[in-house]
């Protein structure tokens, strides 16, 4: 063989790996050599999601757990633990201190595309202010424009009013020749550092619960209820400031109670405003076959039944800004008959067929109907549909990288079958994990030192091969940890470190197999130089078999386990594969090179002392002719 070739290939792999490590990272050299560490090593965040309403079934809870785990993994968070607790809680643990997206993983994320039928002004805040300070105003007439029609255009974005919660403009467009005007959208999911730990919310009321509806009716009174039921259009206080008086008791309702009111009542009664509508429980407007009310740009919108659902979306992807689109967008691809449904909805909006779009709800470019993209209770965008869209579409607006990725993940990984509330979020320190890591590394170091001492004592020159192989395996493993942490989010935990330590035993076994096979060959009468390739051929199959068994065990553990066990299995399999590479590209070639040196033939240096002495004694006892024939045969 030509050992230089194998060693050159190994050197090339080593150089390539560390070029990726150094050139593919950012920051200081220390940061570029820093692998991703898990929750037990660097600390992190732990959040508990509590199911609302009646306790879900075990099937529903497990389905929700899997969707949440997929969403967490969609952010590139590896080694995250998502587990069920009791019969209604899900606990999420993620390493590090970046909780930007932790609040959002428990959102239901049900998306519907609904045609905007009508728009009316939100008078609730002005009415509340007038009631609180009667002397401040003699009427409840708001100073806002009498027209509730939002400003839309094919290219210009509406101005964003100053408020406590930012708004993002969004639009929907396609490649089928159509375009959509931009319209303001509700804010993207919150990016607060940790969820609120406020007291448990009031129970979610069921709109179909007759007893709950009776209580709400009793709270507002029969007169106000009957007056609201008789309304056929929103009360316009700009022309009749006293028109709100009969409905004053509706201002007493909580968001939960507002959620069970009929949609027309929510839309027509002036005391019901966006503050209450936006705080309705998640899932309040998720019935696709019913008209619903939602808010957009501070105005109430009556929305038609959902003609296209989130389940009609095949895939969603966050798209970074580019030369054609200077903002983050979420690209949508429909699946099956979803594309036909979307085309028919845009055709209905352009041709003004189906449910009637009132003048106040029309867009301002071609006076076509608008379509609202509704995620849970929030209107993401409500653009005018300028032309029939027969291809994929996208949602654009003032998205950031995080909010666009969050929306895409929710659409890709489905809607949760259960409504959750973020019960608590706590920071987890890594003090215990770091102490265990130090103790484990100390123990591993002592063990490696003892192995090295024993190897040099028992194998001498061959011990150098063991030592160099372990060092090289360690460097290759470390480089792979850094690269995998950047590319696929692999996170190193205590369990992973245990997997790497266990793999050292597999590597040590392969040394023993090879060296003892080498001794057997010499005992059988082979010279040391000829024994090296013969021992390799016989030991190779055993080494491959042993490593294959370890890899198979790692694969089974990885596929059928979760959490820390999965990390252990991945680390064990990775380290075993690297050991095989080192065996073929370093251990055998370096042994072939050593076999050509005089030191390898020396009993004192090679580590083959006893078997070489035994061979020399056998040669001395043999007849001269036999010895010559043996050496001729070996030659």
Coordinates of C-alpha atoms in Angstrom, one line a residue:
X1 CA 0.0 0.0 0.0
X2 CA 0.9 3.7 -0.3
X3 CA 0.2 5.1 3.2
X4 CA 1.1 8.6 2.1
X5 CA -2.1 8.8 0.0
X6 CA -4.4 8.0 2.9
X7 CA -2.6 10.4 5.2
X8 CA -2.9 13.1 2.5
X9 CA -6.7 12.6 2.2
X10 CA -7.0 12.8 6.0
X11 CA -5.0 16.0 6.1
X12 CA -7.2 17.4 3.3
X13 CA -10.3 16.6 5.3
X14 CA -8.9 18.1 8.4
X15 CA -7.9 21.4 6.7
X16 CA -11.2 21.7 4.9
X17 CA -13.1 21.1 8.2
X18 CA -11.3 23.8 10.1
X19 CA -11.5 26.2 7.2
X20 CA -15.2 25.9 7.4
X21 CA -15.0 26.4 11.2
X22 CA -12.9 29.6 11.0
X23 CA -14.3 31.1 7.8
X24 CA -17.9 30.1 8.3
X25 CA -18.2 31.8 11.7
X26 CA -18.2 35.4 12.9
X27 CA -16.8 37.3 15.7
X28 CA -13.5 36.6 17.5
X29 CA -11.5 33.4 17.0
X30 CA -12.8 32.2 20.4
X31 CA -16.4 32.6 19.2
X32 CA -15.7 30.8 16.0
X33 CA -14.4 27.8 18.0
X34 CA -17.3 27.8 20.4
X35 CA -19.9 24.9 19.9
X36 CA -23.5 25.4 20.8
X37 CA -24.1 24.3 24.4
X38 CA -27.3 23.0 25.9
X39 CA -29.6 24.0 28.7
X40 CA -27.8 22.0 31.3
X41 CA -24.4 23.7 30.4
X42 CA -25.3 27.3 29.7
X43 CA -28.7 27.6 31.3
X44 CA -31.8 28.8 29.4
X45 CA -35.5 29.3 29.6
X46 CA -38.4 27.1 30.7
X47 CA -42.0 27.9 30.0
X48 CA -45.2 26.1 31.0
X49 CA -48.2 26.2 28.7
X50 CA -51.6 25.5 30.4
X51 CA -54.5 24.2 28.3
X52 CA -57.6 26.4 28.6
X53 CA -61.1 25.1 29.1
X54 CA -61.8 21.5 29.8
X55 CA -58.9 19.1 30.1
X56 CA -57.9 17.8 26.6
X57 CA -57.6 14.2 25.7
X58 CA -54.2 12.5 25.8
X59 CA -54.3 12.3 22.0
X60 CA -54.9 16.0 21.6
X61 CA -52.3 16.9 24.2
X62 CA -49.7 14.7 22.4
X63 CA -50.6 16.2 19.0
X64 CA -50.2 19.7 20.5
X65 CA -46.8 18.7 22.0
X66 CA -45.6 17.5 18.7
X67 CA -46.7 20.6 16.8
X68 CA -45.0 22.8 19.5
X69 CA -41.8 20.8 19.3
X70 CA -41.8 21.2 15.5
X71 CA -42.3 24.9 15.8
X72 CA -39.4 25.2 18.3
X73 CA -37.2 23.1 16.1
X74 CA -38.2 25.3 13.2
X75 CA -36.4 28.2 14.9
X76 CA -33.2 26.2 14.8
X77 CA -33.3 25.4 18.5
X78 CA -31.9 21.9 18.9
X79 CA -31.9 19.8 22.1
X80 CA -35.0 21.6 23.1
X81 CA -37.2 19.6 25.4
X82 CA -41.0 19.7 24.9
X83 CA -42.8 17.4 27.3
X84 CA -46.3 17.0 28.7
X85 CA -47.0 17.5 32.4
X86 CA -50.1 16.3 34.1
X87 CA -53.2 16.2 31.9
X88 CA -53.2 19.8 30.6
X89 CA -49.7 21.3 30.7
X90 CA -46.8 21.3 28.2
X91 CA -43.4 22.4 29.4
X92 CA -40.9 23.8 26.9
X93 CA -37.2 24.1 27.8
X94 CA -34.7 25.8 25.4
X95 CA -31.0 26.5 25.9
X96 CA -29.6 30.1 25.9
X97 CA -31.3 33.3 26.8
X98 CA -32.9 34.2 23.5
X99 CA -36.6 34.0 24.3
X100 CA -37.7 36.1 21.3
X101 CA -40.0 33.4 19.9
X102 CA -40.8 31.5 23.1
X103 CA -44.1 33.4 23.5
X104 CA -45.4 32.4 20.1
X105 CA -44.9 28.7 20.0
X106 CA -48.1 28.1 21.9
X107 CA -50.4 30.2 19.7
X108 CA -53.1 28.2 17.8
X109 CA -52.1 29.8 14.5
X110 CA -55.3 29.1 12.5
X111 CA -55.3 31.2 9.3
X112 CA -58.4 32.1 7.2
X113 CA -58.8 34.2 4.1
X114 CA -62.1 36.1 4.4
X115 CA -63.6 38.8 2.1
X116 CA -64.2 42.1 3.8
X117 CA -67.9 42.9 3.7
X118 CA -68.2 46.1 5.6
X119 CA -66.1 48.6 7.7
X120 CA -67.2 50.9 10.5
X121 CA -65.5 53.3 12.8
X122 CA -64.5 52.3 16.3
X123 CA -66.3 54.6 18.7
X124 CA -65.9 52.7 21.9
X125 CA -62.9 54.6 23.3
X126 CA -64.5 58.0 22.5
X127 CA -67.7 56.9 24.2
X128 CA -65.8 55.6 27.3
X129 CA -63.9 58.9 27.6
X130 CA -67.1 60.9 27.3
X131 CA -68.8 58.8 30.0
X132 CA -65.8 59.2 32.3
X133 CA -65.6 63.0 31.9
X134 CA -69.0 64.3 30.9
X135 CA -67.8 67.9 31.2
X136 CA -65.1 67.3 28.6
X137 CA -67.6 66.8 25.9
X138 CA -71.3 67.3 25.4
X139 CA -71.6 64.5 23.0
X140 CA -70.0 61.3 22.1
X141 CA -69.3 62.4 18.6
X142 CA -65.7 61.5 17.8
X143 CA -63.3 63.7 16.0
X144 CA -62.4 61.1 13.6
X145 CA -63.3 61.1 10.0
X146 CA -66.9 60.1 9.2
X147 CA -65.6 57.6 6.7
X148 CA -64.3 54.3 8.1
X149 CA -63.0 53.2 4.7
X150 CA -59.3 52.5 4.9
X151 CA -56.9 54.1 2.6
X152 CA -55.6 51.7 0.0
X153 CA -53.5 52.0 -3.1
X154 CA -51.5 49.9 -5.4
X155 CA -48.2 51.0 -4.2
X156 CA -48.4 53.5 -1.3
X157 CA -48.7 52.3 2.2
X158 CA -51.1 53.9 4.7
X159 CA -49.6 56.0 7.4
X160 CA -49.2 54.3 10.7
X161 CA -50.8 56.2 13.6
X162 CA -48.8 56.5 16.8
X163 CA -50.0 54.0 19.3
X164 CA -48.6 51.8 22.0
X165 CA -48.7 48.7 19.8
X166 CA -47.0 49.0 16.5
X167 CA -48.8 48.2 13.3
X168 CA -47.3 46.6 10.1
X169 CA -48.5 47.2 6.6
X170 CA -49.0 44.0 4.6
X171 CA -50.0 43.0 1.1
X172 CA -50.8 39.9 -0.9
X173 CA -49.6 39.4 -4.4
X174 CA -49.1 36.7 -6.9
X175 CA -47.4 35.9 -10.1
X176 CA -50.6 35.4 -12.0
X177 CA -50.8 38.9 -13.2
X178 CA -52.6 40.2 -10.2
X179 CA -51.4 42.6 -7.6
X180 CA -52.8 43.7 -4.3
X181 CA -52.9 47.0 -2.6
X182 CA -51.3 47.4 0.7
X183 CA -53.2 47.8 3.9
X184 CA -52.3 48.2 7.5
X185 CA -52.1 45.0 9.5
X186 CA -52.3 44.0 13.1
X187 CA -49.0 43.8 15.0
X188 CA -46.8 40.8 14.6
X189 CA -46.4 38.4 17.5
X190 CA -44.8 39.9 20.6
X191 CA -41.1 39.5 21.1
X192 CA -41.0 40.1 24.8
X193 CA -38.3 38.4 26.8
X194 CA -40.7 36.3 28.9
X195 CA -44.4 35.7 29.0
X196 CA -46.6 37.4 31.5
X197 CA -47.1 35.5 34.7
X198 CA -50.3 37.2 35.6
X199 CA -53.1 35.4 37.4
X200 CA -55.2 32.8 35.6
X201 CA -57.7 34.4 33.1
X202 CA -61.4 34.1 33.5
X203 CA -62.9 30.9 32.0
X204 CA -63.4 31.0 28.2
X205 CA -67.1 31.1 27.5
X206 CA -68.7 28.9 24.8
X207 CA -70.7 30.9 22.3
X208 CA -73.1 28.0 21.9
X209 CA -73.6 27.8 25.7
X210 CA -77.2 29.0 26.2
X211 CA -76.6 29.6 29.9
X212 CA -73.6 31.8 29.2
X213 CA -75.6 33.8 26.6
X214 CA -78.4 34.2 29.1
X215 CA -76.0 35.7 31.7
X216 CA -74.6 38.2 29.1
X217 CA -78.2 39.1 28.1
X218 CA -79.1 39.7 31.7
X219 CA -76.0 41.9 32.2
X220 CA -76.9 44.3 29.4
X221 CA -80.6 44.1 30.0
X222 CA -83.5 43.1 27.7
X223 CA -84.0 46.5 26.3
X224 CA -80.4 47.0 25.2
X225 CA -80.3 43.4 23.9
X226 CA -83.4 43.7 21.8
X227 CA -82.3 47.1 20.5
X228 CA -79.0 45.6 19.4
X229 CA -80.7 42.6 17.8
X230 CA -82.9 45.1 15.8
X231 CA -79.9 46.9 14.3
X232 CA -79.4 46.2 10.6
X233 CA -76.4 48.5 10.2
X234 CA -73.7 50.1 12.4
X235 CA -74.8 53.1 14.5
X236 CA -73.2 56.1 12.9
X237 CA -72.5 58.6 15.7
X238 CA -71.2 61.2 13.2
X239 CA -74.7 61.9 12.1
X240 CA -76.6 60.9 15.3
X241 CA -74.4 61.5 18.5
X242 CA -77.3 60.3 20.7
X243 CA -77.7 57.0 18.9
X244 CA -75.3 55.2 21.3
X245 CA -77.5 55.8 24.4
X246 CA -79.7 52.6 24.2
X247 CA -76.6 50.4 24.1
X248 CA -74.7 51.9 27.1
X249 CA -74.7 48.6 29.1
X250 CA -72.7 46.8 26.4
X251 CA -69.7 48.8 27.6
X252 CA -69.8 46.6 30.8
X253 CA -69.0 43.4 28.9
X254 CA -65.6 41.8 29.2
X255 CA -63.7 40.5 26.1
X256 CA -64.8 37.0 27.0
X257 CA -68.5 38.1 27.1
X258 CA -68.1 40.1 23.9
X259 CA -66.8 36.9 22.2
X260 CA -70.1 35.1 22.6
X261 CA -72.2 37.9 21.0
X262 CA -73.5 37.4 17.5
X263 CA -71.2 38.8 14.9
X264 CA -73.7 41.4 13.7
X265 CA -74.1 42.7 17.2
X266 CA -70.4 43.0 17.7
X267 CA -70.2 45.0 14.5
X268 CA -73.2 47.2 14.9
X269 CA -73.1 48.2 18.6
X270 CA -70.8 51.3 19.0
X271 CA -69.8 50.5 22.6
X272 CA -68.0 47.3 21.3
X273 CA -64.6 48.4 20.1
X274 CA -61.3 47.1 19.0
X275 CA -59.9 47.1 22.5
X276 CA -62.4 44.4 23.5
X277 CA -62.4 42.6 20.2
X278 CA -58.6 42.2 20.2
X279 CA -58.7 40.8 23.7
X280 CA -61.2 38.0 22.9
X281 CA -59.9 34.5 23.7
X282 CA -57.7 33.0 21.0
X283 CA -60.0 30.9 18.7
X284 CA -63.1 33.1 19.1
X285 CA -63.4 33.7 15.3
X286 CA -62.1 30.3 14.1
X287 CA -65.4 29.0 12.7
X288 CA -64.9 29.0 9.0
X289 CA -68.6 28.7 8.1
X290 CA -69.6 31.9 10.0
X291 CA -69.2 35.6 9.4
X292 CA -67.0 37.2 12.0
X293 CA -65.8 40.6 13.2
X294 CA -62.1 41.7 13.6
X295 CA -60.2 44.9 13.7
X296 CA -57.8 46.4 11.3
X297 CA -56.2 49.9 11.5
X298 CA -58.5 50.9 14.4
X299 CA -61.7 50.1 12.4
X300 CA -64.1 47.2 12.8
X301 CA -64.5 44.9 9.8
X302 CA -67.3 42.5 9.1
X303 CA -65.7 39.5 7.4
X304 CA -67.3 36.8 5.3
X305 CA -67.2 33.1 5.8
X306 CA -63.7 31.7 5.1
X307 CA -63.4 30.5 1.5
X308 CA -59.7 29.6 1.9
X309 CA -58.1 28.1 5.1
X310 CA -54.6 27.7 6.4
X311 CA -54.8 24.0 5.8
X312 CA -55.0 24.8 2.1
X313 CA -51.5 26.2 2.3
X314 CA -48.9 23.7 1.2
X315 CA -45.9 25.5 2.5
X316 CA -44.9 28.9 3.8
X317 CA -41.4 30.4 3.8
X318 CA -39.9 33.6 5.2
X319 CA -38.2 35.4 2.4
X320 CA -35.4 38.0 3.1
X321 CA -35.4 41.4 1.4
X322 CA -34.1 41.5 -2.2
X323 CA -33.9 43.8 -5.1
X324 CA -37.6 43.2 -6.1
X325 CA -39.0 43.3 -2.6
X326 CA -37.3 45.5 0.0
X327 CA -39.1 43.9 3.0
X328 CA -39.3 40.6 4.7
X329 CA -42.2 38.6 3.2
X330 CA -43.9 35.2 3.8
X331 CA -44.3 33.3 0.6
X332 CA -47.3 31.0 0.3
X333 CA -47.7 27.9 -1.9
X334 CA -51.2 26.3 -2.0
X335 CA -51.7 22.6 -2.2
X336 CA -54.3 20.4 -3.8
X337 CA -57.5 22.3 -4.5
X338 CA -56.3 25.1 -2.3
X339 CA -55.0 27.0 -5.4
X340 CA -58.4 26.8 -7.0
X341 CA -60.1 28.0 -3.9
X342 CA -57.7 31.0 -3.7
X343 CA -58.2 31.8 -7.4
X344 CA -62.0 31.6 -7.0
X345 CA -61.9 33.9 -4.0
X346 CA -59.8 36.5 -5.8
X347 CA -62.2 36.2 -8.8
X348 CA -65.2 36.7 -6.5
X349 CA -63.5 39.8 -5.1
X350 CA -62.7 41.3 -8.5
X351 CA -66.1 40.6 -10.0
X352 CA -68.0 41.5 -6.7
X353 CA -70.0 38.3 -6.7
X354 CA -71.1 36.3 -3.7
X355 CA -71.7 38.2 -0.4
X356 CA -72.0 42.0 -1.1
X357 CA -69.0 44.2 -0.2
X358 CA -70.3 47.6 1.0
X359 CA -68.8 50.7 -0.4
X360 CA -66.9 51.4 2.8
X361 CA -65.1 48.1 2.5
X362 CA -64.0 48.5 -1.1
X363 CA -60.4 49.2 -2.0
X364 CA -59.3 52.6 -3.4
X365 CA -57.6 51.6 -6.6
X366 CA -60.1 49.7 -8.7
X367 CA -62.9 49.7 -6.1
X368 CA -62.7 45.9 -5.8
X369 CA -63.4 43.9 -2.7
X370 CA -60.7 43.4 -0.2
X371 CA -59.6 40.0 1.3
X372 CA -58.5 39.9 4.9
X373 CA -55.8 37.4 6.0
X374 CA -56.8 36.5 9.5
X375 CA -54.4 34.7 11.9
X376 CA -56.3 33.6 15.1
X377 CA -58.0 36.9 16.1
X378 CA -55.7 39.2 14.3
X379 CA -56.0 40.6 10.7
X380 CA -52.5 40.3 9.3
X381 CA -53.4 42.2 6.1
X382 CA -56.6 43.2 4.2
X383 CA -55.5 44.3 0.7
X384 CA -57.7 45.1 -2.3
X385 CA -57.5 42.3 -4.9
X386 CA -56.7 44.1 -8.1
X387 CA -56.8 41.1 -10.5
X388 CA -57.5 37.4 -10.3
X389 CA -54.5 35.6 -8.8
X390 CA -53.9 32.2 -10.3
X391 CA -50.5 31.5 -8.8
X392 CA -48.8 31.5 -5.4
X393 CA -49.0 34.6 -3.3
X394 CA -47.2 36.2 -0.5
X395 CA -47.8 38.3 2.6
X396 CA -45.6 41.3 2.9
X397 CA -45.2 44.1 5.4
X398 CA -43.1 45.5 8.1
X399 CA -42.1 42.0 9.2
X400 CA -38.7 41.4 10.8
X401 CA -36.7 38.2 10.3
X402 CA -38.2 36.8 13.6
X403 CA -41.8 37.6 12.9
X404 CA -41.7 36.4 9.3
X405 CA -40.1 33.1 10.4
X406 CA -42.6 32.8 13.3
X407 CA -45.6 33.2 10.9
X408 CA -44.1 30.7 8.4
X409 CA -43.4 28.2 11.1
X410 CA -47.0 28.4 12.4
X411 CA -48.4 27.8 8.9
X412 CA -46.0 25.0 8.1
X413 CA -46.5 23.1 11.3
X414 CA -50.2 23.4 11.6
X415 CA -52.8 24.7 14.1
X416 CA -52.8 23.6 17.7
X417 CA -55.9 21.5 18.6
X418 CA -55.9 23.2 22.1
X419 CA -55.8 26.8 23.3
X420 CA -52.9 27.4 25.7
X421 CA -52.0 30.2 28.0
X422 CA -48.4 30.9 28.9
X423 CA -48.6 30.2 32.6
X424 CA -45.0 30.9 33.7
X425 CA -41.5 31.4 32.3
X426 CA -38.4 30.9 34.4
X427 CA -34.7 31.3 33.7
X428 CA -32.7 28.1 34.4
X429 CA -29.1 28.5 35.6
X430 CA -26.3 26.2 34.5
X431 CA -24.5 26.0 37.8
X432 CA -25.2 22.3 38.4
X433 CA -24.6 21.4 34.8
X434 CA -21.2 23.3 34.7
X435 CA -20.1 21.6 37.9
X436 CA -21.1 18.2 36.4
X437 CA -19.3 19.1 33.2
X438 CA -16.1 20.0 35.1
X439 CA -16.3 16.8 37.1
X440 CA -16.9 14.8 34.0
X441 CA -14.1 16.4 32.0
X442 CA -11.8 15.9 34.9
X443 CA -12.7 12.2 35.1
X444 CA -12.4 11.9 31.3
X445 CA -9.0 13.5 31.5
X446 CA -7.8 11.2 34.2
X447 CA -9.1 8.2 32.3
X448 CA -7.4 9.3 29.1
X449 CA -4.1 9.9 31.0
X450 CA -4.3 6.3 32.5
X451 CA -5.1 4.9 29.0
X452 CA -2.1 6.8 27.6
X453 CA 0.2 5.6 30.4
X454 CA -0.9 2.0 30.0
X455 CA -0.7 2.2 26.2
X456 CA 2.9 3.5 26.3
X457 CA 3.9 1.0 29.0
X458 CA 2.3 -2.1 27.3
X459 CA 2.6 -1.1 23.6
X460 CA 5.5 1.4 23.6
X461 CA 5.8 2.6 20.0
X462 CA 2.4 1.3 19.2
X463 CA 1.1 3.4 22.1
X464 CA 2.1 6.5 20.1
X465 CA -0.4 5.3 17.4
X466 CA -3.1 5.1 20.1
X467 CA -2.3 8.5 21.5
X468 CA -2.1 10.3 18.1
X469 CA -5.4 8.6 16.9
X470 CA -7.3 9.7 20.0
X471 CA -6.0 13.3 19.6
X472 CA -6.9 13.3 15.9
X473 CA -10.4 11.9 16.6
X474 CA -10.9 14.5 19.3
X475 CA -10.0 17.4 17.0
X476 CA -12.2 16.1 14.2
X477 CA -15.1 15.6 16.6
X478 CA -14.7 19.1 18.0
X479 CA -14.7 20.6 14.5
X480 CA -17.8 18.7 13.5
X481 CA -19.5 19.9 16.7
X482 CA -18.9 23.5 15.7
X483 CA -20.0 23.1 12.1
X484 CA -23.1 21.0 13.0
X485 CA -24.1 23.6 15.6
X486 CA -24.1 26.3 12.9
X487 CA -25.7 24.3 10.1
X488 CA -28.3 22.1 11.7
X489 CA -28.5 23.5 15.2
X490 CA -26.9 20.6 17.1
X491 CA -26.5 21.5 20.7
X492 CA -24.0 19.8 23.0
X493 CA -25.4 18.7 26.4
X494 CA -24.1 16.5 29.2
X495 CA -25.8 13.5 27.5
X496 CA -23.9 14.3 24.3
X497 CA -20.6 14.5 26.2
X498 CA -21.4 11.1 27.7
X499 CA -21.9 9.7 24.2
X500 CA -18.5 11.0 23.1
X501 CA -16.8 9.4 26.1
X502 CA -18.5 6.1 25.5
X503 CA -17.3 6.2 21.9
X504 CA -13.7 6.2 23.3
X505 CA -14.2 2.7 24.5
X506 CA -15.2 1.6 20.9
X507 CA -12.0 3.3 19.6
X508 CA -9.9 1.6 22.2
X509 CA -11.4 -1.8 21.4
X510 CA -10.4 -1.4 17.7
X511 CA -6.8 -0.7 18.8
X512 CA -6.7 -3.9 20.9
X513 CA -8.2 -6.0 18.1
X514 CA -5.6 -4.7 15.6
X515 CA -2.5 -5.0 17.8
X516 CA -3.4 -8.4 19.3
X517 CA -4.1 -9.7 15.7
X518 CA -0.6 -8.3 14.8
X519 CA 1.0 -10.3 17.6
X520 CA -0.9 -13.4 16.6
X521 CA 0.6 -13.1 13.1
X522 CA 4.1 -12.8 14.4
X523 CA 3.6 -15.8 16.7
X524 CA 2.5 -17.7 13.6
X525 CA 6.0 -17.0 12.1
X526 CA 5.4 -13.8 10.1
X527 CA 8.0 -11.1 10.2
X528 CA 6.8 -7.8 11.8
X529 CA 6.8 -6.0 8.4
X530 CA 4.7 -8.7 6.7
X531 CA 2.5 -9.1 9.8
X532 CA 1.2 -5.5 9.6
X533 CA -0.9 -5.9 6.3
X534 CA -1.9 -9.4 7.2
X535 CA -3.1 -8.4 10.6
X536 CA -5.0 -5.4 9.1
X537 CA -6.9 -7.7 6.6
X538 CA -8.0 -10.0 9.4
X539 CA -8.8 -7.3 12.0
X540 CA -10.6 -5.0 9.6
X541 CA -13.7 -7.0 9.4
X542 CA -14.0 -7.3 13.2
X543 CA -13.4 -3.5 13.6
X544 CA -16.0 -2.7 11.0
X545 CA -18.5 -5.1 12.6
X546 CA -18.0 -3.7 16.1
X547 CA -18.4 -0.1 14.8
X548 CA -21.5 -1.0 12.7
X549 CA -23.2 -2.4 15.8
X550 CA -22.5 0.8 17.7
X551 CA -23.8 2.9 14.9
X552 CA -26.9 0.8 14.6
X553 CA -27.6 1.1 18.3
X554 CA -27.1 4.9 18.0
X555 CA -29.6 5.1 15.1
X556 CA -32.2 3.1 17.0
X557 CA -31.8 5.3 20.0
X558 CA -32.0 8.4 18.0
X559 CA -35.2 7.4 16.1
X560 CA -37.1 6.1 19.1
X561 CA -36.1 8.4 21.9
X562 CA -36.4 12.1 22.8
X563 CA -34.6 14.8 24.6
X564 CA -31.3 13.9 26.3
X565 CA -31.3 10.3 25.0
X566 CA -31.5 11.6 21.4
X567 CA -28.5 13.8 22.0
X568 CA -26.5 10.9 23.5
X569 CA -27.4 8.7 20.5
X570 CA -26.4 11.4 18.0
X571 CA -23.0 12.0 19.7
X572 CA -22.3 8.3 19.9
X573 CA -23.0 7.7 16.3
X574 CA -21.0 10.7 15.1
X575 CA -18.0 9.8 17.2
X576 CA -18.1 6.2 16.0
X577 CA -18.2 7.3 12.3
X578 CA -15.2 9.6 12.9
X579 CA -13.4 6.6 14.5
X580 CA -13.9 4.6 11.4
X581 CA -12.5 7.4 9.3
X582 CA -9.4 7.6 11.5
X583 CA -9.0 3.8 11.4
X584 CA -8.8 3.7 7.6
X585 CA -7.1 7.0 6.9
X586 CA -4.6 7.2 9.8
X587 CA -4.2 4.1 12.0
X588 CA -3.5 1.6 9.3
X589 CA -1.3 3.9 7.1
X590 CA 0.8 5.0 10.0
X591 CA 1.3 1.4 11.1
X592 CA 2.5 0.6 7.5
X593 CA 5.0 3.5 7.8
X594 CA 6.2 2.4 11.2
X595 CA 6.7 -1.2 9.9
X596 CA 9.4 0.1 7.5
X597 CA 11.5 1.6 10.4
X598 CA 14.2 -0.1 12.3
X599 CA 12.6 0.9 15.6
X600 CA 9.6 -1.2 14.8
X601 CA 11.8 -4.3 14.5
X602 CA 13.4 -3.6 17.9
X603 CA 11.8 -5.6 20.7
X604 CA 12.4 -2.8 23.2
X605 CA 10.9 0.0 21.2
X606 CA 8.1 -1.5 19.1
X607 CA 6.0 -2.9 22.0
X608 CA 6.2 -6.4 20.4
X609 CA 9.0 -7.5 22.7
X610 CA 7.8 -10.8 23.9
X611 CA 6.5 -12.1 20.6
X612 CA 9.7 -10.9 18.8
X613 CA 11.8 -12.7 21.4
X614 CA 9.8 -15.8 21.0
X615 CA 10.2 -15.7 17.3
X616 CA 14.0 -15.2 17.6
X617 CA 14.2 -18.1 19.9
X618 CA 12.2 -20.3 17.5
X619 CA 14.6 -19.2 14.7
X620 CA 17.6 -20.2 16.8
X621 CA 16.2 -23.6 17.6
X622 CA 15.3 -24.3 14.0
X623 CA 17.6 -26.1 11.6
X624 CA 19.6 -23.7 9.4
X625 CA 17.9 -24.9 6.2
X626 CA 14.5 -24.5 7.8
X627 CA 15.3 -20.9 8.8
X628 CA 16.5 -20.1 5.3
X629 CA 13.4 -21.6 3.7
X630 CA 11.2 -19.6 6.1
X631 CA 12.9 -16.3 5.3
X632 CA 12.8 -17.0 1.6
X633 CA 9.1 -17.7 1.8
X634 CA 8.5 -14.5 3.7
X635 CA 10.5 -12.6 1.1

